[in-house]
CSV table of C-alpha atoms in Angstrom, one decimal:
chain,number,residue,atom,x,y,z
G,1,UNK,CA,29.0,-46.5,-22.2
G,2,UNK,CA,28.3,-45.0,-25.6
G,3,UNK,CA,24.7,-44.5,-24.6
G,4,UNK,CA,25.8,-41.8,-22.1
G,5,UNK,CA,27.1,-39.6,-24.9
G,6,UNK,CA,24.4,-40.2,-27.4
G,7,UNK,CA,20.6,-40.6,-27.9
G,8,UNK,CA,18.3,-39.9,-25.0
G,9,UNK,CA,21.1,-38.9,-22.6
G,10,UNK,CA,22.0,-35.9,-24.7
G,11,UNK,CA,20.5,-32.6,-23.6
G,12,UNK,CA,18.1,-31.1,-26.0
G,13,UNK,CA,18.8,-27.5,-27.0
G,14,UNK,CA,16.5,-25.2,-25.1
G,15,UNK,CA,14.7,-22.5,-27.1
G,16,UNK,CA,15.4,-19.0,-25.9
G,17,UNK,CA,11.8,-18.3,-25.2
G,18,UNK,CA,11.5,-21.2,-22.7
G,19,UNK,CA,14.6,-20.4,-20.6
G,20,UNK,CA,12.5,-18.6,-18.1
G,21,UNK,CA,11.5,-20.9,-15.3
G,22,UNK,CA,7.8,-21.8,-15.4
G,23,UNK,CA,5.8,-21.5,-12.2
G,24,UNK,CA,5.9,-24.8,-10.3
G,25,UNK,CA,2.2,-25.1,-10.4
G,26,UNK,CA,2.6,-25.6,-14.1
G,27,UNK,CA,5.5,-28.0,-13.6
G,28,UNK,CA,3.5,-30.1,-11.2
G,29,UNK,CA,-0.3,-29.7,-11.5
G,30,UNK,CA,-2.3,-30.2,-8.3
G,31,UNK,CA,-3.4,-33.7,-9.3
G,32,UNK,CA,0.2,-34.9,-9.7
G,33,UNK,CA,1.6,-33.3,-6.6
G,34,UNK,CA,3.1,-35.9,-4.3
G,35,UNK,CA,1.6,-36.6,-0.9
G,36,UNK,CA,4.6,-34.9,0.7
G,37,UNK,CA,3.9,-31.7,-1.2
G,38,UNK,CA,0.2,-31.8,-0.3
G,39,UNK,CA,1.1,-32.4,3.3
G,40,UNK,CA,3.4,-29.4,3.4
G,41,UNK,CA,0.8,-27.2,1.8
G,42,UNK,CA,-1.8,-28.4,4.2
G,43,UNK,CA,0.4,-27.6,7.1
G,44,UNK,CA,0.9,-24.0,5.8
G,45,UNK,CA,-2.9,-23.6,5.3
G,46,UNK,CA,-3.6,-25.0,8.8
G,47,UNK,CA,-1.1,-22.5,10.3
G,48,UNK,CA,-2.5,-19.4,8.6
G,49,UNK,CA,-6.2,-20.3,8.4
G,50,UNK,CA,-8.3,-18.0,6.1
G,51,UNK,CA,-9.0,-14.3,6.5
G,52,UNK,CA,-12.2,-12.7,5.2
G,53,UNK,CA,-11.6,-9.1,6.4
G,54,UNK,CA,-10.0,-7.1,3.5
G,55,UNK,CA,-8.8,-4.4,6.0
G,56,UNK,CA,-6.8,-6.9,8.0
G,57,UNK,CA,-3.0,-6.5,8.1
G,58,UNK,CA,-2.6,-10.3,7.9
G,59,UNK,CA,-4.7,-11.6,5.0
G,60,UNK,CA,-4.4,-15.3,4.7
G,61,UNK,CA,-5.3,-17.0,1.4
G,62,UNK,CA,-7.4,-14.1,0.0
G,63,UNK,CA,-9.9,-15.1,-2.6
G,64,UNK,CA,-11.0,-11.7,-3.9
G,65,UNK,CA,-7.6,-10.3,-4.4
G,66,UNK,CA,-4.9,-10.4,-7.0
G,67,UNK,CA,-2.0,-8.3,-8.1
G,68,UNK,CA,-0.6,-6.8,-11.3
G,69,UNK,CA,2.1,-9.3,-12.0
G,70,UNK,CA,0.3,-12.4,-10.8
G,71,UNK,CA,0.7,-15.5,-13.0
G,72,UNK,CA,-2.4,-17.5,-14.0
G,73,UNK,CA,-1.8,-20.4,-11.6
G,74,UNK,CA,-0.1,-18.5,-8.9
G,75,UNK,CA,-1.8,-18.6,-5.5
G,76,UNK,CA,-1.5,-15.9,-2.9
G,77,UNK,CA,-0.7,-17.5,0.4
G,78,UNK,CA,-0.4,-14.3,2.5
G,79,UNK,CA,-0.8,-10.6,2.1
G,80,UNK,CA,0.7,-8.5,4.8
G,81,UNK,CA,0.4,-4.9,5.7
G,82,UNK,CA,1.9,-2.9,8.5
G,83,UNK,CA,0.2,-3.8,11.8
G,84,UNK,CA,-2.9,-1.8,12.4
G,85,UNK,CA,-1.4,-0.3,15.6
G,86,UNK,CA,1.1,1.6,13.4
G,87,UNK,CA,-1.9,3.6,12.1
G,88,UNK,CA,-2.7,5.0,15.6
G,89,UNK,CA,-0.2,7.9,15.2
G,90,UNK,CA,-1.8,9.4,12.1
G,91,UNK,CA,-5.3,8.6,13.4
G,92,UNK,CA,-4.5,10.6,16.6
G,93,UNK,CA,-3.2,13.5,14.5
G,94,UNK,CA,-6.3,13.3,12.2
G,95,UNK,CA,-8.6,13.5,15.2
G,96,UNK,CA,-6.7,16.6,16.5
G,97,UNK,CA,-6.9,18.2,13.1
G,98,UNK,CA,-10.7,17.6,12.9
G,99,UNK,CA,-11.2,19.1,16.3
G,100,UNK,CA,-8.8,22.0,15.9
G,101,UNK,CA,-11.4,24.4,14.3
G,102,UNK,CA,-13.6,24.0,17.4
G,103,UNK,CA,-10.8,25.7,19.4
G,104,UNK,CA,-11.5,28.8,17.3
G,105,UNK,CA,-14.7,29.3,19.3
G,106,UNK,CA,-12.8,29.9,22.5
G,107,UNK,CA,-9.6,31.2,21.0
G,108,UNK,CA,-10.5,33.5,18.1
G,109,UNK,CA,-7.2,33.2,16.2
G,110,UNK,CA,-8.9,34.1,12.9
G,111,UNK,CA,-10.9,37.1,14.2
G,112,UNK,CA,-8.8,39.5,12.2
G,113,UNK,CA,-10.2,38.0,9.0
G,114,UNK,CA,-13.7,38.9,7.6
G,115,UNK,CA,-16.3,36.2,8.2
G,116,UNK,CA,-16.2,35.0,4.6
G,117,UNK,CA,-12.4,34.5,4.7
G,118,UNK,CA,-12.8,32.6,8.1
G,119,UNK,CA,-15.3,30.2,6.4
G,120,UNK,CA,-12.9,29.5,3.5
G,121,UNK,CA,-10.0,29.1,5.9
G,122,UNK,CA,-11.9,26.4,7.9
G,123,UNK,CA,-12.9,24.7,4.7
G,124,UNK,CA,-9.3,24.7,3.5
G,125,UNK,CA,-8.2,23.3,6.8
G,126,UNK,CA,-10.7,20.4,6.4
G,127,UNK,CA,-9.4,19.8,2.9
G,128,UNK,CA,-5.9,19.4,4.2
G,129,UNK,CA,-7.1,17.1,6.9
G,130,UNK,CA,-8.9,15.0,4.3
G,131,UNK,CA,-5.8,14.8,2.2
G,132,UNK,CA,-3.7,13.8,5.2
G,133,UNK,CA,-6.1,11.1,6.2
G,134,UNK,CA,-6.4,9.8,2.6
G,135,UNK,CA,-2.7,9.7,2.0
G,136,UNK,CA,-2.0,8.0,5.3
G,137,UNK,CA,-4.7,5.4,4.7
G,138,UNK,CA,-3.6,4.8,1.0
G,139,UNK,CA,0.0,4.4,2.1
G,140,UNK,CA,-1.0,1.7,4.7
G,141,UNK,CA,-3.6,-0.1,2.5
G,142,UNK,CA,-1.6,-0.4,-0.7
G,143,UNK,CA,2.0,-0.8,0.6
G,144,UNK,CA,1.8,-4.6,0.8
G,145,UNK,CA,4.0,-7.6,1.1
G,146,UNK,CA,2.7,-10.7,-0.7
G,147,UNK,CA,3.8,-14.3,-0.3
G,148,UNK,CA,2.6,-16.6,-3.1
G,149,UNK,CA,3.3,-20.2,-3.7
G,150,UNK,CA,6.1,-19.0,-6.1
G,151,UNK,CA,7.4,-15.7,-5.0
G,152,UNK,CA,7.7,-12.9,-2.4
G,153,UNK,CA,6.5,-9.5,-3.6
G,154,UNK,CA,7.1,-6.2,-2.1
G,155,UNK,CA,4.9,-3.4,-3.4
G,156,UNK,CA,5.9,0.1,-2.3
G,157,UNK,CA,4.3,3.4,-3.1
G,158,UNK,CA,6.9,5.8,-2.0
G,159,UNK,CA,5.4,9.1,-3.0
G,160,UNK,CA,2.3,10.3,-4.7
G,161,UNK,CA,3.1,8.9,-8.1
G,162,UNK,CA,6.2,6.7,-7.6
G,163,UNK,CA,5.8,2.9,-7.2
G,164,UNK,CA,8.4,0.2,-6.7
G,165,UNK,CA,7.4,-3.5,-7.1
G,166,UNK,CA,10.1,-6.0,-6.4
G,167,UNK,CA,9.8,-9.8,-6.3
G,168,UNK,CA,12.0,-12.8,-5.8
G,169,UNK,CA,11.4,-16.5,-6.4
G,170,UNK,CA,11.0,-18.5,-3.2
G,171,UNK,CA,13.9,-20.7,-4.1
G,172,UNK,CA,16.1,-17.6,-4.3
G,173,UNK,CA,15.6,-16.9,-0.6
G,174,UNK,CA,18.9,-17.4,1.2
G,175,UNK,CA,18.3,-16.1,4.7
G,176,UNK,CA,15.3,-15.0,6.7
G,177,UNK,CA,15.6,-13.1,10.0
G,178,UNK,CA,13.1,-11.1,12.0
G,179,UNK,CA,13.4,-8.4,14.6
G,180,UNK,CA,10.9,-7.7,17.3
G,181,UNK,CA,11.9,-5.3,20.0
G,182,UNK,CA,10.2,-2.8,22.3
G,183,UNK,CA,7.1,-2.9,24.5
G,184,UNK,CA,4.6,-2.1,21.7
G,185,UNK,CA,5.9,-4.7,19.3
G,186,UNK,CA,6.0,-7.4,21.9
G,187,UNK,CA,2.6,-6.6,23.2
G,188,UNK,CA,0.9,-6.5,19.8
G,189,UNK,CA,3.2,-9.2,18.3
G,190,UNK,CA,4.6,-7.4,15.3
G,191,UNK,CA,8.0,-6.9,13.9
G,192,UNK,CA,10.2,-6.6,10.8
G,193,UNK,CA,11.3,-9.5,8.7
G,194,UNK,CA,14.5,-9.2,6.7
G,195,UNK,CA,14.9,-11.5,3.7
G,196,UNK,CA,18.1,-12.0,1.9
G,197,UNK,CA,17.8,-13.3,-1.6
G,198,UNK,CA,20.0,-14.2,-4.6
G,199,UNK,CA,17.7,-12.3,-6.8
G,200,UNK,CA,18.3,-8.9,-8.4
G,201,UNK,CA,17.1,-7.2,-5.2
G,202,UNK,CA,19.2,-8.7,-2.5
G,203,UNK,CA,17.3,-7.5,0.5
G,204,UNK,CA,13.6,-7.5,1.2
G,205,UNK,CA,12.2,-5.8,4.3
G,206,UNK,CA,8.7,-6.6,5.5
G,207,UNK,CA,8.3,-3.8,8.0
G,208,UNK,CA,6.1,-4.0,11.1
G,209,UNK,CA,4.1,-7.0,9.9
G,210,UNK,CA,2.0,-8.9,12.4
G,211,UNK,CA,3.1,-12.3,13.7
G,212,UNK,CA,6.6,-12.3,12.2
G,213,UNK,CA,7.5,-15.7,13.7
G,214,UNK,CA,4.6,-17.3,11.9
G,215,UNK,CA,5.5,-15.6,8.7
G,216,UNK,CA,9.1,-16.8,8.9
G,217,UNK,CA,7.8,-20.4,9.6
G,218,UNK,CA,5.5,-20.1,6.5
G,219,UNK,CA,8.5,-19.0,4.4
G,220,UNK,CA,10.5,-22.0,5.7
G,221,UNK,CA,7.7,-24.3,4.7
G,222,UNK,CA,7.4,-22.7,1.3
G,223,UNK,CA,11.1,-23.0,0.7
G,224,UNK,CA,10.9,-26.7,1.7
G,225,UNK,CA,8.0,-27.2,-0.7
G,226,UNK,CA,9.9,-25.5,-3.5
G,227,UNK,CA,12.9,-27.7,-2.9
G,228,UNK,CA,10.7,-30.8,-2.9
G,229,UNK,CA,9.0,-29.6,-6.1
G,230,UNK,CA,12.4,-29.2,-7.8
G,231,UNK,CA,13.4,-32.6,-6.7
G,232,UNK,CA,10.2,-34.3,-7.9
G,233,UNK,CA,10.3,-32.3,-11.1
G,234,UNK,CA,13.8,-33.8,-11.8
G,235,UNK,CA,12.7,-37.3,-11.0
G,236,UNK,CA,9.5,-37.3,-13.1
J,1,UNK,CA,-4.0,54.0,10.5
J,2,UNK,CA,-4.4,50.3,10.3
J,3,UNK,CA,-2.4,48.0,8.1
J,4,UNK,CA,-5.4,47.5,5.8
J,5,UNK,CA,-5.6,51.3,5.1
J,6,UNK,CA,-1.8,51.6,4.8
J,7,UNK,CA,-1.7,48.7,2.3
J,8,UNK,CA,-4.5,50.3,0.3
J,9,UNK,CA,-2.9,53.8,0.2
J,10,UNK,CA,0.5,52.4,-0.8
J,11,UNK,CA,-0.6,49.9,-3.5
J,12,UNK,CA,-3.9,51.5,-4.3
J,13,UNK,CA,-5.7,48.1,-4.1
J,14,UNK,CA,-7.7,46.5,-1.3
J,15,UNK,CA,-5.7,43.9,0.7
J,16,UNK,CA,-8.7,41.6,0.6
J,17,UNK,CA,-8.6,41.5,-3.2
J,18,UNK,CA,-5.0,40.4,-3.0
J,19,UNK,CA,-5.9,37.9,-0.3
J,20,UNK,CA,-8.7,36.5,-2.4
J,21,UNK,CA,-6.5,35.8,-5.4
J,22,UNK,CA,-3.8,34.2,-3.2
J,23,UNK,CA,-6.5,31.9,-1.8
J,24,UNK,CA,-7.6,31.1,-5.3
J,25,UNK,CA,-4.1,30.2,-6.3
J,26,UNK,CA,-3.7,28.0,-3.2
J,27,UNK,CA,-7.0,26.3,-4.0
J,28,UNK,CA,-5.9,25.7,-7.6
J,29,UNK,CA,-2.7,24.1,-6.4
J,30,UNK,CA,-4.8,21.9,-4.1
J,31,UNK,CA,-7.1,21.0,-7.0
J,32,UNK,CA,-4.0,19.7,-9.0
J,33,UNK,CA,-3.1,17.7,-5.9
J,34,UNK,CA,-6.6,16.2,-5.7
J,35,UNK,CA,-6.4,15.2,-9.4
J,36,UNK,CA,-3.1,13.5,-8.7
J,37,UNK,CA,-4.7,11.7,-5.7
J,38,UNK,CA,-7.4,10.3,-8.1
J,39,UNK,CA,-4.7,9.2,-10.6
J,40,UNK,CA,-2.7,7.7,-7.7
J,41,UNK,CA,-5.6,5.7,-6.4
J,42,UNK,CA,-6.3,4.3,-9.9
J,43,UNK,CA,-2.6,3.3,-10.2
J,44,UNK,CA,-2.7,1.7,-6.8
J,45,UNK,CA,-5.8,-0.2,-7.5
J,46,UNK,CA,-4.3,-1.5,-10.7
J,47,UNK,CA,-1.4,-3.0,-8.8
J,48,UNK,CA,-3.4,-4.5,-6.0
J,49,UNK,CA,-6.8,-5.5,-7.2
J,50,UNK,CA,-9.4,-6.1,-4.5
J,51,UNK,CA,-13.1,-6.2,-4.8
J,52,UNK,CA,-13.5,-3.3,-2.3
J,53,UNK,CA,-11.2,-1.0,-4.3
J,54,UNK,CA,-14.3,0.9,-5.7
J,55,UNK,CA,-14.8,2.4,-2.2
J,56,UNK,CA,-11.3,4.0,-2.3
J,57,UNK,CA,-11.9,5.3,-5.8
J,58,UNK,CA,-15.2,6.9,-4.8
J,59,UNK,CA,-13.5,8.6,-1.8
J,60,UNK,CA,-10.8,10.0,-4.0
J,61,UNK,CA,-13.5,11.4,-6.4
J,62,UNK,CA,-15.5,12.9,-3.5
J,63,UNK,CA,-12.2,14.6,-2.4
J,64,UNK,CA,-11.7,16.0,-5.9
J,65,UNK,CA,-15.4,17.2,-6.0
J,66,UNK,CA,-14.9,18.8,-2.6
J,67,UNK,CA,-11.9,20.7,-3.9
J,68,UNK,CA,-13.8,22.0,-6.9
J,69,UNK,CA,-16.8,23.0,-4.8
J,70,UNK,CA,-14.5,25.0,-2.4
J,71,UNK,CA,-13.0,26.8,-5.4
J,72,UNK,CA,-16.5,27.8,-6.7
J,73,UNK,CA,-17.6,28.8,-3.2
J,74,UNK,CA,-14.5,31.0,-2.7
J,75,UNK,CA,-15.1,32.7,-6.1
J,76,UNK,CA,-18.6,33.4,-5.1
J,77,UNK,CA,-18.2,34.7,-1.6
J,78,UNK,CA,-14.7,36.3,-1.4
């Protein structure tokens, strides 16, 4: 009875620097992971496969990619972007903008200008077109959602020089739902995933990501893995 | 009397000179934007590091170079 209150049963004081939770890969190195954990991870890998195309909107287990706040042992499971079909709108406008100066041959809208001004006007038009295409592409390419074996991360570039990077530990996820409505979304299988967390940022929105049902399943598996890791961490 | 002549008689300056400097100001504003785009691309590639990021960086530099060339061209021909 006295043993409960003294000796090894007493909690050791935790130094302030070590209060932050270590990544579970540190807690449980790969070699010491239980067969159940390995099985769960294998299921996840089997479900998503491996993507080699860096321009994909569903990049599974990328090898040549990392992000600013990535921990040493943290592995990226999935990197998601908006579905490629969402780019069609700006691509359509870009094609129209590229072709617009050709109209000037049949409809001389700039004929009131001297030739040298007409040339500069056309060049300026193409500069704006380049800027539009570049901005639209950058917005698609770098606004990403990342699922690692530890966290979910939402990287948003809202305007030219404003960025917002939010993350939440997987064990902080409380509720995951997804919305997939409309003809285009159903045909091309993409939708929006809403993740409620107990982290500082309560809501994460993965907008227009491909295969949302699979992503939700992956998140479920990762949460299961995280719970099991915690359990085994306590036992060991 | 056309608008061109009217403008010249009132302000005693050619309308195309005024137009030239307005174009130059617009191009300078665009140049600032092109510099911001380069800065933005570097910031983005710092956050998400991928081995093909150099292509995006080169495109942003080409865009900036294009903006500078158009300024020089406009100064030369307008």
